[in-house]
Amino acid sequence: SKGAYPTFMLKEIDEQPAVMRRISQEYLTTSGQPQIEPKLLQTLAQADRLYFVAAGTSYHASLVGKRLFEKYTQIPAEVGVASEFGYHWPILSQQPVFIFLSQSGETADSRQVLIEAKRRHLPTLVITNVANSTLARESDYSLVLHAGPEIAVASTKAYTAQIAVEAVLAKALGEYLAIPAALAWDLQMQLSLAANGMATLVDDKQGWADLAANFLGASQDAFYLGRGIDYDVSLEAALKLKEISYVHTEGFAAGELKHGTIALIEQDVPVITFITERTTASHTRGNVQEVLARGAQVLVIASEACQQATDQIVLPELTPELMPLLTGVCGQLLAYYATLQRGLNVDQPRNLAKSVTVE
Ligand code: M6R
Protein backbone atom coordinates (compact mmCIF):
# COMPACT_ATOMS: atom_id res chain seq x y z
CA SER A 1 0.00 0.00 0.00
CA LYS A 2 0.96 3.64 -0.43
CA GLY A 3 0.50 4.31 3.27
CA ALA A 4 0.50 8.05 3.84
CA TYR A 5 1.93 8.76 0.37
CA PRO A 6 -0.14 10.36 -2.40
CA THR A 7 1.49 8.14 -5.05
CA PHE A 8 3.51 4.93 -5.27
CA MET A 9 6.20 6.73 -7.21
CA LEU A 10 6.93 9.18 -4.41
CA LYS A 11 6.95 6.37 -1.85
CA GLU A 12 9.36 4.38 -4.00
CA ILE A 13 11.64 7.40 -4.54
CA ASP A 14 11.72 7.92 -0.78
CA GLU A 15 12.57 4.29 -0.05
CA GLN A 16 15.90 4.46 -1.86
CA PRO A 17 18.16 5.27 1.11
CA ALA A 18 16.69 2.26 2.94
CA VAL A 19 17.16 0.08 -0.16
CA MET A 20 20.87 1.02 -0.32
CA ARG A 21 21.26 0.06 3.34
CA ARG A 22 19.38 -3.21 2.82
CA ILE A 23 21.57 -4.18 -0.15
CA SER A 24 24.64 -3.44 1.95
CA GLN A 25 23.31 -5.67 4.75
CA GLU A 26 22.17 -8.48 2.46
CA TYR A 27 25.26 -8.64 0.27
CA LEU A 28 28.17 -7.44 2.42
CA THR A 29 29.53 -8.90 5.65
CA THR A 30 29.86 -6.57 8.63
CA SER A 31 33.47 -6.02 7.58
CA GLY A 32 32.35 -5.09 4.04
CA GLN A 33 33.21 -8.31 2.16
CA PRO A 34 30.82 -9.12 -0.69
CA GLN A 35 28.93 -12.38 -0.32
CA ILE A 36 28.37 -13.98 -3.70
CA GLU A 37 27.95 -17.67 -4.44
CA PRO A 38 31.42 -19.05 -5.41
CA LYS A 39 30.05 -20.97 -8.41
CA LEU A 40 28.72 -17.74 -9.92
CA LEU A 41 32.09 -16.05 -9.42
CA GLN A 42 33.88 -19.00 -11.05
CA THR A 43 31.55 -18.80 -14.05
CA LEU A 44 31.98 -15.04 -14.41
CA ALA A 45 35.76 -15.26 -13.95
CA GLN A 46 35.94 -17.48 -17.04
CA ALA A 47 34.19 -14.90 -19.20
CA ASP A 48 36.23 -13.10 -21.83
CA ARG A 49 33.31 -10.70 -22.31
CA LEU A 50 30.10 -9.89 -20.47
CA TYR A 51 26.92 -9.20 -22.42
CA PHE A 52 24.36 -7.12 -20.57
CA VAL A 53 20.87 -7.32 -22.05
CA ALA A 54 17.86 -5.35 -20.81
CA ALA A 55 15.10 -2.88 -21.70
CA GLY A 56 14.18 0.66 -20.65
CA THR A 57 15.47 1.70 -17.26
CA SER A 58 17.12 -1.68 -16.75
CA TYR A 59 19.07 -1.02 -19.97
CA HIS A 60 20.21 2.30 -18.52
CA ALA A 61 21.34 0.54 -15.33
CA SER A 62 23.24 -1.91 -17.55
CA LEU A 63 25.17 0.97 -19.14
CA VAL A 64 26.41 1.82 -15.65
CA GLY A 65 27.14 -1.88 -15.08
CA LYS A 66 29.46 -1.97 -18.07
CA ARG A 67 31.52 0.84 -16.56
CA LEU A 68 31.62 -0.82 -13.13
CA PHE A 69 32.65 -4.22 -14.47
CA GLU A 70 35.27 -2.89 -16.85
CA LYS A 71 36.85 -0.80 -14.10
CA TYR A 72 36.76 -3.32 -11.26
CA THR A 73 37.08 -6.66 -13.08
CA GLN A 74 38.92 -5.65 -16.27
CA ILE A 75 36.56 -7.90 -18.24
CA PRO A 76 35.21 -6.15 -21.34
CA ALA A 77 31.44 -5.71 -21.42
CA GLU A 78 28.84 -4.92 -24.04
CA VAL A 79 25.33 -3.66 -23.47
CA GLY A 80 22.38 -4.47 -25.70
CA VAL A 81 18.78 -3.33 -25.86
CA ALA A 82 16.90 -6.63 -25.60
CA SER A 83 14.49 -5.93 -28.47
CA GLU A 84 17.44 -5.18 -30.79
CA PHE A 85 19.82 -7.85 -29.54
CA GLY A 86 17.22 -10.58 -29.95
CA TYR A 87 16.90 -9.99 -33.66
CA HIS A 88 20.47 -8.95 -34.45
CA TRP A 89 22.84 -11.11 -32.50
CA PRO A 90 26.39 -9.74 -32.63
CA ILE A 91 29.36 -12.01 -33.26
CA LEU A 92 30.03 -13.22 -29.74
CA SER A 93 33.40 -13.65 -28.04
CA GLN A 94 34.74 -17.14 -27.26
CA GLN A 95 33.56 -17.29 -23.62
CA PRO A 96 30.61 -14.96 -23.18
CA VAL A 97 28.49 -14.71 -20.06
CA PHE A 98 25.05 -13.10 -20.29
CA ILE A 99 23.74 -10.77 -17.60
CA PHE A 100 20.06 -9.81 -17.79
CA LEU A 101 18.71 -6.93 -15.74
CA SER A 102 14.96 -6.87 -15.20
CA GLN A 103 13.00 -5.37 -12.35
CA SER A 104 9.97 -7.55 -13.03
CA GLY A 105 11.81 -10.58 -14.37
CA GLU A 106 8.98 -10.88 -16.91
CA THR A 107 10.07 -8.70 -19.84
CA ALA A 108 9.42 -10.68 -23.02
CA ASP A 109 12.15 -8.98 -25.07
CA SER A 110 14.77 -9.99 -22.50
CA ARG A 111 13.32 -13.47 -22.13
CA GLN A 112 13.62 -14.06 -25.84
CA VAL A 113 17.38 -13.39 -25.66
CA LEU A 114 17.68 -15.57 -22.55
CA ILE A 115 16.03 -18.49 -24.32
CA GLU A 116 18.40 -18.18 -27.28
CA ALA A 117 21.44 -17.87 -24.97
CA LYS A 118 20.38 -21.07 -23.23
CA ARG A 119 19.84 -22.81 -26.56
CA ARG A 120 23.47 -21.92 -27.33
CA HIS A 121 24.53 -23.32 -23.91
CA LEU A 122 25.89 -19.95 -22.74
CA PRO A 123 25.96 -19.12 -19.01
CA THR A 124 23.22 -16.73 -17.85
CA LEU A 125 22.65 -14.56 -14.80
CA VAL A 126 19.51 -12.53 -14.06
CA ILE A 127 19.50 -9.57 -11.69
CA THR A 128 15.87 -8.99 -10.75
CA ASN A 129 13.58 -7.62 -8.09
CA VAL A 130 11.28 -10.65 -8.21
CA ALA A 131 12.93 -13.81 -6.89
CA ASN A 132 10.46 -16.28 -8.40
CA SER A 133 9.98 -14.47 -11.73
CA THR A 134 10.17 -16.20 -15.10
CA LEU A 135 13.66 -14.91 -15.90
CA ALA A 136 14.96 -15.86 -12.45
CA ARG A 137 13.61 -19.39 -12.85
CA GLU A 138 14.91 -19.83 -16.38
CA SER A 139 18.47 -18.53 -15.91
CA ASP A 140 21.45 -20.41 -14.46
CA TYR A 141 21.98 -17.86 -11.71
CA SER A 142 19.94 -15.06 -10.20
CA LEU A 143 20.58 -12.21 -7.80
CA VAL A 144 17.74 -10.30 -6.16
CA LEU A 145 17.56 -6.54 -5.74
CA HIS A 146 15.91 -6.43 -2.30
CA ALA A 147 14.16 -3.21 -3.36
CA GLY A 148 10.68 -4.34 -2.26
CA PRO A 149 7.70 -4.28 -4.66
CA GLU A 150 7.84 -1.51 -7.27
CA ILE A 151 4.31 -0.54 -8.29
CA ALA A 152 4.61 2.79 -10.15
CA VAL A 153 5.13 2.31 -13.90
CA ALA A 154 8.16 4.61 -13.78
CA SER A 155 11.01 2.59 -12.35
CA THR A 156 12.91 4.38 -9.58
CA LYS A 157 14.23 2.31 -6.69
CA ALA A 158 14.87 -0.66 -9.01
CA TYR A 159 17.30 1.50 -11.04
CA THR A 160 19.41 2.48 -8.05
CA ALA A 161 19.15 -1.05 -6.57
CA GLN A 162 20.36 -2.52 -9.88
CA ILE A 163 23.40 -0.23 -9.82
CA ALA A 164 24.16 -1.13 -6.20
CA VAL A 165 23.89 -4.90 -6.86
CA GLU A 166 26.04 -4.55 -9.99
CA ALA A 167 28.61 -2.79 -7.80
CA VAL A 168 28.56 -5.63 -5.26
CA LEU A 169 29.04 -8.20 -8.01
CA ALA A 170 31.79 -6.20 -9.72
CA LYS A 171 33.64 -5.88 -6.43
CA ALA A 172 33.22 -9.58 -5.61
CA LEU A 173 34.45 -10.63 -9.05
CA GLY A 174 37.27 -8.09 -9.07
CA GLU A 175 38.49 -9.35 -5.70
CA TYR A 176 38.21 -12.94 -6.91
CA LEU A 177 40.43 -11.94 -9.85
CA ALA A 178 42.77 -10.00 -7.51
CA ILE A 179 42.22 -6.73 -9.37
CA PRO A 180 43.85 -4.00 -7.21
CA ALA A 181 41.09 -1.43 -7.85
CA ALA A 182 38.47 -3.87 -6.52
CA LEU A 183 40.54 -4.81 -3.47
CA ALA A 184 41.04 -1.15 -2.57
CA TRP A 185 37.38 -0.13 -3.07
CA ASP A 186 35.39 0.50 0.12
CA LEU A 187 31.96 -0.27 -1.30
CA GLN A 188 30.32 -0.46 2.11
CA MET A 189 31.35 3.14 2.73
CA GLN A 190 30.19 4.15 -0.75
CA LEU A 191 26.73 2.63 -0.28
CA SER A 192 26.43 4.38 3.05
CA LEU A 193 27.46 7.72 1.51
CA ALA A 194 24.98 7.10 -1.31
CA ALA A 195 22.17 6.40 1.16
CA ASN A 196 22.93 9.61 3.05
CA GLY A 197 23.18 11.63 -0.16
CA MET A 198 19.84 10.24 -1.37
CA ALA A 199 18.21 11.06 1.97
CA THR A 200 19.31 14.69 1.64
CA LEU A 201 17.86 14.86 -1.88
CA VAL A 202 14.50 13.28 -1.07
CA ASP A 203 14.12 15.40 2.07
CA ASP A 204 14.04 18.60 0.02
CA LYS A 205 10.68 18.04 -1.69
CA GLN A 206 9.77 21.72 -1.87
CA GLY A 207 13.13 22.49 -3.45
CA TRP A 208 12.52 19.93 -6.22
CA ALA A 209 8.96 21.09 -6.76
CA ASP A 210 10.28 24.66 -7.20
CA LEU A 211 13.02 23.58 -9.61
CA ALA A 212 10.52 21.58 -11.67
CA ALA A 213 8.14 24.56 -11.78
CA ASN A 214 10.90 27.02 -12.70
CA PHE A 215 12.71 24.93 -15.29
CA LEU A 216 10.07 22.61 -16.72
CA GLY A 217 6.90 24.54 -15.91
CA ALA A 218 5.57 25.44 -19.34
CA SER A 219 7.89 23.43 -21.55
CA GLN A 220 6.91 21.02 -24.27
CA ASP A 221 10.54 19.99 -24.81
CA ALA A 222 13.51 19.37 -22.56
CA PHE A 223 17.07 18.16 -22.90
CA TYR A 224 19.38 16.28 -20.58
CA LEU A 225 23.07 16.26 -21.31
CA GLY A 226 26.26 14.87 -19.88
CA ARG A 227 29.41 12.99 -20.76
CA GLY A 228 30.46 9.45 -19.80
CA ILE A 229 28.61 8.29 -16.70
CA ASP A 230 26.62 11.55 -16.83
CA TYR A 231 25.51 10.64 -20.34
CA ASP A 232 24.23 7.27 -19.09
CA VAL A 233 22.15 9.01 -16.46
CA SER A 234 20.95 11.63 -18.96
CA LEU A 235 19.30 8.84 -20.92
CA GLU A 236 17.57 7.56 -17.80
CA ALA A 237 16.49 11.01 -16.61
CA ALA A 238 15.07 11.75 -20.06
CA LEU A 239 13.11 8.49 -20.13
CA LYS A 240 11.72 9.24 -16.67
CA LEU A 241 10.54 12.71 -17.63
CA LYS A 242 9.04 11.76 -21.00
CA GLU A 243 7.21 8.65 -19.87
CA ILE A 244 5.20 10.31 -17.12
CA SER A 245 5.02 14.04 -17.97
CA TYR A 246 4.75 13.59 -21.78
CA VAL A 247 7.28 16.41 -22.19
CA HIS A 248 9.30 15.52 -25.25
CA THR A 249 12.73 14.90 -23.74
CA GLU A 250 16.04 13.87 -25.21
CA GLY A 251 19.09 12.72 -23.34
CA PHE A 252 22.31 13.02 -25.25
CA ALA A 253 26.07 13.08 -25.07
CA ALA A 254 27.11 16.68 -24.46
CA GLY A 255 29.76 16.48 -27.19
CA GLU A 256 27.08 15.59 -29.74
CA LEU A 257 25.40 19.00 -29.35
CA LYS A 258 27.36 20.59 -32.15
CA HIS A 259 26.72 17.57 -34.37
CA GLY A 260 23.04 18.34 -34.63
CA THR A 261 21.03 18.77 -31.46
CA ILE A 262 22.08 22.36 -30.90
CA ALA A 263 19.80 23.30 -33.81
CA LEU A 264 16.89 22.65 -31.45
CA ILE A 265 18.10 24.96 -28.70
CA GLU A 266 16.08 28.15 -28.66
CA GLN A 267 14.96 30.77 -26.16
CA ASP A 268 13.88 29.32 -22.78
CA VAL A 269 14.22 25.63 -23.66
CA PRO A 270 15.25 23.72 -20.51
CA VAL A 271 18.65 22.01 -20.62
CA ILE A 272 19.47 19.97 -17.55
CA THR A 273 23.16 19.16 -17.35
CA PHE A 274 24.93 16.60 -15.19
CA ILE A 275 28.57 17.40 -14.43
CA THR A 276 30.15 14.84 -12.09
CA GLU A 277 33.11 13.61 -14.15
CA ARG A 278 36.22 15.60 -13.38
CA THR A 279 37.97 14.50 -16.56
CA THR A 280 35.26 15.93 -18.83
CA ALA A 281 33.80 18.71 -16.68
CA SER A 282 35.50 21.57 -18.53
CA HIS A 283 34.25 20.31 -21.88
CA THR A 284 30.69 20.03 -20.61
CA ARG A 285 30.98 23.54 -19.13
CA GLY A 286 31.79 24.66 -22.67
CA ASN A 287 28.56 23.06 -23.89
CA VAL A 288 26.63 24.84 -21.15
CA GLN A 289 28.00 28.15 -22.45
CA GLU A 290 26.92 27.26 -25.98
CA VAL A 291 23.31 26.58 -25.00
CA LEU A 292 23.18 29.59 -22.66
CA ALA A 293 24.27 31.77 -25.58
CA ARG A 294 21.20 30.53 -27.46
CA GLY A 295 18.87 31.43 -24.62
CA ALA A 296 18.42 28.01 -22.99
CA GLN A 297 17.44 27.80 -19.34
CA VAL A 298 20.22 25.70 -17.86
CA LEU A 299 19.96 23.70 -14.66
CA VAL A 300 23.33 22.30 -13.60
CA ILE A 301 23.57 19.30 -11.27
CA ALA A 302 27.24 18.91 -10.36
CA SER A 303 29.36 16.97 -7.89
CA GLU A 304 31.38 18.81 -5.25
CA ALA A 305 34.65 18.41 -7.11
CA CYS A 306 33.13 19.83 -10.31
CA GLN A 307 30.94 22.54 -8.82
CA GLN A 308 30.78 26.20 -9.78
CA ALA A 309 29.06 29.00 -7.90
CA THR A 310 26.04 29.20 -10.22
CA ASP A 311 25.17 25.48 -10.07
CA GLN A 312 21.70 24.81 -8.68
CA ILE A 313 22.43 21.36 -7.19
CA VAL A 314 25.70 20.13 -5.73
CA LEU A 315 26.04 16.45 -4.85
CA PRO A 316 28.49 14.75 -2.49
CA GLU A 317 31.32 12.92 -4.20
CA LEU A 318 31.01 9.14 -4.68
CA THR A 319 33.06 6.68 -6.73
CA PRO A 320 32.53 8.19 -10.23
CA GLU A 321 30.62 5.15 -11.55
CA LEU A 322 28.22 5.35 -8.59
CA MET A 323 27.20 8.97 -9.13
CA PRO A 324 23.99 7.81 -10.91
CA LEU A 325 22.77 6.73 -7.47
CA LEU A 326 22.42 10.47 -6.81
CA THR A 327 22.02 12.03 -10.25
CA GLY A 328 19.41 9.38 -11.03
CA VAL A 329 17.36 10.43 -8.00
CA CYS A 330 17.55 14.07 -9.16
CA GLY A 331 16.06 13.00 -12.50
CA GLN A 332 13.30 11.08 -10.72
CA LEU A 333 12.33 14.02 -8.53
CA LEU A 334 12.24 16.47 -11.44
CA ALA A 335 10.07 14.06 -13.46
CA TYR A 336 7.79 13.48 -10.50
CA TYR A 337 7.08 17.14 -9.78
CA ALA A 338 6.85 18.18 -13.44
CA THR A 339 4.15 15.51 -13.84
CA LEU A 340 2.30 16.39 -10.67
CA GLN A 341 2.26 20.05 -11.68
CA ARG A 342 0.66 19.09 -15.00
CA GLY A 343 -2.11 17.31 -13.13
CA LEU A 344 -1.28 13.95 -14.71
CA ASN A 345 -1.48 10.45 -13.28
CA VAL A 346 2.06 9.89 -12.01
CA ASP A 347 1.78 6.17 -11.27
CA GLN A 348 -0.15 5.12 -14.37
CA PRO A 349 0.98 7.04 -17.46
CA ARG A 350 -0.98 6.56 -20.67
CA ASN A 351 -0.14 3.68 -23.03
CA LEU A 352 2.28 1.98 -20.61
CA ALA A 353 2.20 -1.24 -18.58
CA LYS A 354 4.40 -2.03 -15.59
CA SER A 355 5.77 -5.16 -17.13
CA VAL A 356 5.92 -5.65 -20.86
CA THR A 357 5.21 -9.30 -21.51
CA VAL A 358 4.86 -9.09 -25.28
CA GLU A 359 7.74 -8.69 -27.75
O1 M6R B 1 10.89 -5.16 -15.58
P1 M6R B 1 11.99 -4.64 -16.45
O2 M6R B 1 13.10 -4.02 -15.70
O3 M6R B 1 12.52 -5.71 -17.39
O4 M6R B 1 11.31 -3.54 -17.35
C1 M6R B 1 12.01 -2.88 -18.37
C2 M6R B 1 11.29 -1.68 -18.85
O5 M6R B 1 10.02 -2.03 -19.37
C3 M6R B 1 11.09 -0.64 -17.77
O6 M6R B 1 12.30 -0.25 -17.19
C4 M6R B 1 10.40 0.63 -18.33
O7 M6R B 1 11.25 1.26 -19.25
C5 M6R B 1 9.99 1.59 -17.21
N1 M6R B 1 8.68 2.10 -17.47
C6 M6R B 1 10.95 2.75 -17.06
O8 M6R B 1 10.58 3.61 -16.04
XYZ file of C-alpha atoms and ligand atoms in Angstrom:
375
model
C 0.000 0.000 0.000
C 0.959 3.636 -0.434
C 0.505 4.310 3.275
C 0.500 8.055 3.839
C 1.935 8.759 0.372
C -0.136 10.361 -2.399
C 1.486 8.140 -5.046
C 3.507 4.929 -5.265
C 6.202 6.733 -7.211
C 6.934 9.181 -4.406
C 6.948 6.367 -1.849
C 9.359 4.385 -4.003
C 11.636 7.400 -4.544
C 11.715 7.915 -0.782
C 12.572 4.293 -0.052
C 15.897 4.464 -1.860
C 18.160 5.272 1.106
C 16.686 2.255 2.937
C 17.158 0.083 -0.158
C 20.865 1.023 -0.316
C 21.262 0.058 3.343
C 19.382 -3.213 2.818
C 21.569 -4.183 -0.149
C 24.636 -3.436 1.948
C 23.313 -5.669 4.752
C 22.168 -8.481 2.462
C 25.257 -8.642 0.275
C 28.172 -7.435 2.420
C 29.532 -8.905 5.651
C 29.857 -6.572 8.631
C 33.468 -6.018 7.581
C 32.345 -5.093 4.040
C 33.213 -8.309 2.164
C 30.824 -9.121 -0.693
C 28.930 -12.378 -0.316
C 28.372 -13.976 -3.696
C 27.950 -17.672 -4.440
C 31.420 -19.049 -5.408
C 30.049 -20.966 -8.411
C 28.721 -17.740 -9.921
C 32.093 -16.051 -9.416
C 33.882 -19.002 -11.054
C 31.553 -18.798 -14.046
C 31.982 -15.040 -14.406
C 35.757 -15.264 -13.951
C 35.939 -17.476 -17.036
C 34.191 -14.903 -19.195
C 36.229 -13.096 -21.828
C 33.310 -10.700 -22.313
C 30.099 -9.894 -20.475
C 26.919 -9.202 -22.415
C 24.364 -7.115 -20.566
C 20.869 -7.320 -22.049
C 17.863 -5.355 -20.807
C 15.096 -2.882 -21.696
C 14.179 0.662 -20.645
C 15.471 1.704 -17.257
C 17.123 -1.676 -16.754
C 19.071 -1.022 -19.966
C 20.207 2.296 -18.524
C 21.342 0.538 -15.329
C 23.241 -1.912 -17.550
C 25.166 0.974 -19.135
C 26.411 1.821 -15.650
C 27.136 -1.882 -15.075
C 29.458 -1.969 -18.072
C 31.516 0.842 -16.556
C 31.621 -0.824 -13.128
C 32.650 -4.224 -14.466
C 35.268 -2.887 -16.846
C 36.845 -0.797 -14.104
C 36.758 -3.316 -11.261
C 37.082 -6.664 -13.082
C 38.918 -5.654 -16.267
C 36.559 -7.904 -18.244
C 35.207 -6.153 -21.337
C 31.444 -5.705 -21.419
C 28.839 -4.918 -24.042
C 25.328 -3.659 -23.471
C 22.377 -4.469 -25.698
C 18.781 -3.332 -25.862
C 16.898 -6.627 -25.600
C 14.492 -5.930 -28.474
C 17.437 -5.185 -30.785
C 19.817 -7.854 -29.538
C 17.225 -10.576 -29.948
C 16.896 -9.990 -33.660
C 20.471 -8.949 -34.451
C 22.843 -11.106 -32.496
C 26.387 -9.744 -32.630
C 29.360 -12.006 -33.259
C 30.035 -13.224 -29.742
C 33.396 -13.646 -28.037
C 34.736 -17.137 -27.257
C 33.556 -17.291 -23.616
C 30.611 -14.963 -23.182
C 28.486 -14.714 -20.055
C 25.048 -13.099 -20.293
C 23.735 -10.771 -17.599
C 20.059 -9.810 -17.788
C 18.715 -6.927 -15.743
C 14.960 -6.868 -15.200
C 13.000 -5.370 -12.347
C 9.974 -7.553 -13.027
C 11.811 -10.585 -14.375
C 8.984 -10.882 -16.914
C 10.069 -8.698 -19.842
C 9.418 -10.679 -23.021
C 12.148 -8.979 -25.072
C 14.767 -9.986 -22.497
C 13.323 -13.474 -22.125
C 13.620 -14.065 -25.843
C 17.385 -13.389 -25.657
C 17.682 -15.571 -22.548
C 16.025 -18.494 -24.323
C 18.400 -18.184 -27.277
C 21.443 -17.872 -24.972
C 20.378 -21.070 -23.234
C 19.838 -22.809 -26.562
C 23.469 -21.921 -27.327
C 24.531 -23.323 -23.907
C 25.887 -19.950 -22.738
C 25.955 -19.124 -19.007
C 23.220 -16.735 -17.850
C 22.653 -14.559 -14.801
C 19.514 -12.534 -14.056
C 19.504 -9.572 -11.690
C 15.871 -8.987 -10.749
C 13.582 -7.621 -8.094
C 11.284 -10.648 -8.213
C 12.934 -13.810 -6.886
C 10.460 -16.281 -8.399
C 9.976 -14.471 -11.730
C 10.175 -16.200 -15.103
C 13.659 -14.909 -15.896
C 14.963 -15.864 -12.449
C 13.610 -19.392 -12.855
C 14.911 -19.833 -16.381
C 18.473 -18.534 -15.906
C 21.454 -20.413 -14.465
C 21.982 -17.863 -11.706
C 19.941 -15.062 -10.203
C 20.576 -12.208 -7.804
C 17.736 -10.304 -6.163
C 17.558 -6.538 -5.740
C 15.912 -6.433 -2.298
C 14.159 -3.214 -3.360
C 10.677 -4.342 -2.263
C 7.697 -4.284 -4.657
C 7.843 -1.515 -7.269
C 4.306 -0.538 -8.288
C 4.608 2.788 -10.155
C 5.130 2.308 -13.899
C 8.157 4.608 -13.777
C 11.014 2.592 -12.347
C 12.911 4.383 -9.576
C 14.227 2.306 -6.694
C 14.867 -0.656 -9.007
C 17.301 1.497 -11.036
C 19.411 2.476 -8.048
C 19.152 -1.048 -6.574
C 20.361 -2.519 -9.876
C 23.396 -0.235 -9.822
C 24.160 -1.134 -6.199
C 23.893 -4.898 -6.855
C 26.043 -4.554 -9.985
C 28.614 -2.789 -7.805
C 28.564 -5.634 -5.261
C 29.040 -8.203 -8.007
C 31.793 -6.202 -9.722
C 33.644 -5.876 -6.434
C 33.219 -9.583 -5.608
C 34.446 -10.630 -9.048
C 37.270 -8.092 -9.069
C 38.492 -9.350 -5.696
C 38.211 -12.944 -6.906
C 40.426 -11.942 -9.849
C 42.767 -10.004 -7.510
C 42.222 -6.729 -9.365
C 43.850 -4.004 -7.209
C 41.095 -1.430 -7.850
C 38.472 -3.868 -6.524
C 40.544 -4.810 -3.466
C 41.035 -1.154 -2.567
C 37.385 -0.135 -3.073
C 35.390 0.503 0.119
C 31.964 -0.272 -1.301
C 30.325 -0.463 2.113
C 31.352 3.141 2.730
C 30.187 4.148 -0.751
C 26.730 2.630 -0.281
C 26.434 4.376 3.049
C 27.459 7.720 1.505
C 24.980 7.097 -1.314
C 22.166 6.402 1.163
C 22.927 9.605 3.053
C 23.177 11.628 -0.157
C 19.843 10.243 -1.366
C 18.214 11.056 1.967
C 19.314 14.689 1.635
C 17.864 14.862 -1.883
C 14.496 13.284 -1.071
C 14.120 15.398 2.071
C 14.040 18.603 0.019
C 10.684 18.043 -1.685
C 9.768 21.720 -1.868
C 13.127 22.493 -3.453
C 12.520 19.932 -6.221
C 8.961 21.095 -6.762
C 10.281 24.657 -7.200
C 13.024 23.581 -9.606
C 10.523 21.582 -11.673
C 8.141 24.559 -11.778
C 10.896 27.020 -12.703
C 12.707 24.930 -15.286
C 10.065 22.614 -16.715
C 6.895 24.541 -15.913
C 5.565 25.437 -19.344
C 7.894 23.431 -21.553
C 6.909 21.017 -24.268
C 10.539 19.994 -24.813
C 13.514 19.372 -22.557
C 17.071 18.157 -22.901
C 19.383 16.283 -20.583
C 23.071 16.258 -21.312
C 26.263 14.866 -19.881
C 29.409 12.988 -20.758
C 30.458 9.451 -19.796
C 28.612 8.295 -16.704
C 26.617 11.554 -16.829
C 25.509 10.638 -20.340
C 24.231 7.271 -19.092
C 22.148 9.007 -16.455
C 20.953 11.632 -18.963
C 19.298 8.836 -20.921
C 17.574 7.560 -17.797
C 16.487 11.011 -16.605
C 15.065 11.754 -20.064
C 13.108 8.486 -20.131
C 11.720 9.239 -16.670
C 10.543 12.709 -17.630
C 9.039 11.765 -20.998
C 7.206 8.651 -19.871
C 5.197 10.309 -17.119
C 5.019 14.042 -17.972
C 4.746 13.590 -21.779
C 7.275 16.410 -22.190
C 9.300 15.517 -25.251
C 12.725 14.904 -23.744
C 16.043 13.872 -25.214
C 19.094 12.720 -23.338
C 22.310 13.021 -25.255
C 26.069 13.080 -25.070
C 27.113 16.681 -24.461
C 29.760 16.477 -27.191
C 27.082 15.594 -29.742
C 25.400 19.001 -29.348
C 27.363 20.586 -32.155
C 26.725 17.567 -34.374
C 23.040 18.343 -34.629
C 21.032 18.766 -31.460
C 22.077 22.363 -30.900
C 19.798 23.295 -33.807
C 16.886 22.646 -31.445
C 18.100 24.957 -28.705
C 16.076 28.154 -28.658
C 14.962 30.770 -26.161
C 13.883 29.320 -22.784
C 14.217 25.633 -23.660
C 15.248 23.722 -20.506
C 18.646 22.014 -20.624
C 19.474 19.974 -17.545
C 23.160 19.160 -17.352
C 24.927 16.595 -15.187
C 28.565 17.398 -14.427
C 30.145 14.838 -12.090
C 33.107 13.607 -14.154
C 36.224 15.596 -13.377
C 37.970 14.503 -16.559
C 35.261 15.927 -18.829
C 33.795 18.707 -16.678
C 35.501 21.572 -18.527
C 34.247 20.313 -21.884
C 30.687 20.029 -20.611
C 30.975 23.535 -19.134
C 31.787 24.658 -22.666
C 28.559 23.059 -23.894
C 26.631 24.841 -21.149
C 27.997 28.150 -22.447
C 26.920 27.255 -25.982
C 23.308 26.580 -25.001
C 23.177 29.586 -22.655
C 24.266 31.773 -25.575
C 21.199 30.527 -27.458
C 18.868 31.433 -24.624
C 18.420 28.014 -22.989
C 17.441 27.798 -19.338
C 20.217 25.699 -17.863
C 19.960 23.700 -14.663
C 23.325 22.299 -13.600
C 23.575 19.301 -11.275
C 27.237 18.909 -10.356
C 29.361 16.971 -7.895
C 31.381 18.811 -5.246
C 34.653 18.407 -7.108
C 33.131 19.832 -10.313
C 30.943 22.540 -8.817
C 30.775 26.202 -9.782
C 29.063 29.005 -7.902
C 26.045 29.199 -10.223
C 25.175 25.477 -10.072
C 21.696 24.813 -8.676
C 22.427 21.359 -7.193
C 25.699 20.130 -5.727
C 26.041 16.450 -4.851
C 28.493 14.750 -2.493
C 31.316 12.917 -4.204
C 31.013 9.138 -4.678
C 33.056 6.684 -6.731
C 32.529 8.186 -10.229
C 30.618 5.150 -11.554
C 28.220 5.348 -8.590
C 27.205 8.974 -9.130
C 23.994 7.807 -10.906
C 22.770 6.733 -7.466
C 22.416 10.468 -6.805
C 22.020 12.033 -10.247
C 19.405 9.383 -11.034
C 17.355 10.431 -7.997
C 17.546 14.071 -9.160
C 16.059 13.005 -12.503
C 13.301 11.075 -10.722
C 12.330 14.024 -8.533
C 12.244 16.470 -11.443
C 10.074 14.060 -13.457
C 7.792 13.475 -10.500
C 7.084 17.143 -9.778
C 6.855 18.176 -13.444
C 4.152 15.511 -13.844
C 2.295 16.386 -10.670
C 2.263 20.051 -11.683
C 0.658 19.091 -15.003
C -2.110 17.315 -13.126
C -1.284 13.946 -14.708
C -1.478 10.447 -13.275
C 2.057 9.888 -12.008
C 1.776 6.168 -11.269
C -0.150 5.123 -14.374
C 0.981 7.045 -17.462
C -0.982 6.559 -20.672
C -0.143 3.682 -23.027
C 2.278 1.978 -20.613
C 2.199 -1.236 -18.576
C 4.396 -2.029 -15.591
C 5.773 -5.160 -17.135
C 5.921 -5.648 -20.861
C 5.212 -9.300 -21.506
C 4.862 -9.086 -25.282
C 7.738 -8.689 -27.748
O 10.887 -5.164 -15.575
P 11.994 -4.643 -16.452
O 13.096 -4.019 -15.700
O 12.521 -5.714 -17.387
O 11.313 -3.538 -17.350
C 12.012 -2.883 -18.365
C 11.286 -1.677 -18.851
O 10.025 -2.031 -19.370
C 11.095 -0.636 -17.766
O 12.303 -0.250 -17.186
C 10.398 0.628 -18.327
O 11.248 1.258 -19.250
C 9.989 1.587 -17.207
N 8.675 2.101 -17.469
C 10.946 2.751 -17.058
O 10.576 3.611 -16.043
